[in-house]
Amino acid sequence: MPDAGIANQNLNLAVVSLGLATRPRITMDVDGIRRLLELTDTQIPAINNPIGYEK
């Protein structure tokens, strides 16, 4: 899944440029995310990024 890493890096750069913070995570509720985003069986959540303000 090299594309996931590239997309993640672009997301991280965009978030930082907006003055926000994020951290890539690979732990997640895969089934819950699949239902929420209405993903097909061939679409696999690989990385998620919570986004917010720095402390």
PDB file of C-alpha atoms in Angstrom:
ATOM      1  CA  MET A   1       0.000   0.000   0.000  1.00  0.00           C
ATOM      2  CA  PRO A   2       2.602   2.591  -0.923  1.00  0.00           C
ATOM      3  CA  ASP A   3      -0.140   4.927  -2.170  1.00  0.00           C
ATOM      4  CA  ALA A   4      -1.560   5.105   1.361  1.00  0.00           C
ATOM      5  CA  GLY A   5       1.799   6.339   2.649  1.00  0.00           C
ATOM      6  CA  ILE A   6       2.045   9.007  -0.042  1.00  0.00           C
ATOM      7  CA  ALA A   7      -1.516  10.196   0.589  1.00  0.00           C
ATOM      8  CA  ASN A   8      -0.827  10.233   4.327  1.00  0.00           C
ATOM      9  CA  GLN A   9       2.277  12.365   3.898  1.00  0.00           C
ATOM     10  CA  ASN A  10       0.330  14.871   1.777  1.00  0.00           C
ATOM     11  CA  LEU A  11      -2.426  15.005   4.394  1.00  0.00           C
ATOM     12  CA  ASN A  12       0.133  15.589   7.159  1.00  0.00           C
ATOM     13  CA  LEU A  13       1.730  18.459   5.236  1.00  0.00           C
ATOM     14  CA  ALA A  14      -1.642  20.061   4.508  1.00  0.00           C
ATOM     15  CA  VAL A  15      -2.759  19.810   8.144  1.00  0.00           C
ATOM     16  CA  VAL A  16       0.472  21.338   9.468  1.00  0.00           C
ATOM     17  CA  SER A  17       0.260  24.178   6.925  1.00  0.00           C
ATOM     18  CA  LEU A  18      -3.181  25.028   8.379  1.00  0.00           C
ATOM     19  CA  GLY A  19      -1.723  25.267  11.891  1.00  0.00           C
ATOM     20  CA  LEU A  20      -3.309  22.027  13.082  1.00  0.00           C
ATOM     21  CA  ALA A  21      -1.816  18.771  14.296  1.00  0.00           C
ATOM     22  CA  THR A  22      -2.231  15.150  13.271  1.00  0.00           C
ATOM     23  CA  ARG A  23      -0.647  11.790  13.809  1.00  0.00           C
ATOM     24  CA  PRO A  24      -0.989   8.794  11.507  1.00  0.00           C
ATOM     25  CA  ARG A  25      -2.470   5.733  13.160  1.00  0.00           C
ATOM     26  CA  ILE A  26      -2.847   2.212  11.869  1.00  0.00           C
ATOM     27  CA  THR A  27      -5.012   0.996  14.749  1.00  0.00           C
ATOM     28  CA  MET A  28      -8.709   1.523  14.144  1.00  0.00           C
ATOM     29  CA  ASP A  29     -12.144  -0.047  14.161  1.00  0.00           C
ATOM     30  CA  VAL A  30     -11.919  -1.321  10.577  1.00  0.00           C
ATOM     31  CA  ASP A  31     -15.466  -2.704  10.503  1.00  0.00           C
ATOM     32  CA  GLY A  32     -16.891   0.499  11.972  1.00  0.00           C
ATOM     33  CA  ILE A  33     -15.031   2.658   9.456  1.00  0.00           C
ATOM     34  CA  ARG A  34     -16.154   0.429   6.595  1.00  0.00           C
ATOM     35  CA  ARG A  35     -19.801   0.847   7.650  1.00  0.00           C
ATOM     36  CA  LEU A  36     -19.464   4.596   8.284  1.00  0.00           C
ATOM     37  CA  LEU A  37     -17.836   5.276   4.906  1.00  0.00           C
ATOM     38  CA  GLU A  38     -19.929   2.631   3.117  1.00  0.00           C
ATOM     39  CA  LEU A  39     -16.801   0.973   1.712  1.00  0.00           C
ATOM     40  CA  THR A  40     -16.916  -2.030  -0.591  1.00  0.00           C
ATOM     41  CA  ASP A  41     -15.243  -5.342   0.238  1.00  0.00           C
ATOM     42  CA  THR A  42     -12.240  -4.349  -1.879  1.00  0.00           C
ATOM     43  CA  GLN A  43     -11.708  -0.995  -0.120  1.00  0.00           C
ATOM     44  CA  ILE A  44      -9.507  -1.467   2.942  1.00  0.00           C
ATOM     45  CA  PRO A  45      -8.912   1.262   5.552  1.00  0.00           C
ATOM     46  CA  ALA A  46      -5.137   1.315   6.062  1.00  0.00           C
ATOM     47  CA  ILE A  47      -4.290   4.541   7.906  1.00  0.00           C
ATOM     48  CA  ASN A  48      -6.330   7.147   9.752  1.00  0.00           C
ATOM     49  CA  ASN A  49      -5.371  10.601  10.921  1.00  0.00           C
ATOM     50  CA  PRO A  50      -7.113  12.298  13.838  1.00  0.00           C
ATOM     51  CA  ILE A  51      -6.831  16.049  13.266  1.00  0.00           C
ATOM     52  CA  GLY A  52      -6.989  18.755  15.919  1.00  0.00           C
ATOM     53  CA  TYR A  53      -5.228  21.591  17.678  1.00  0.00           C
ATOM     54  CA  GLU A  54      -1.884  21.308  19.474  1.00  0.00           C
ATOM     55  CA  LYS A  55      -1.992  21.430  23.273  1.00  0.00           C
TER      56      LYS A  55
END
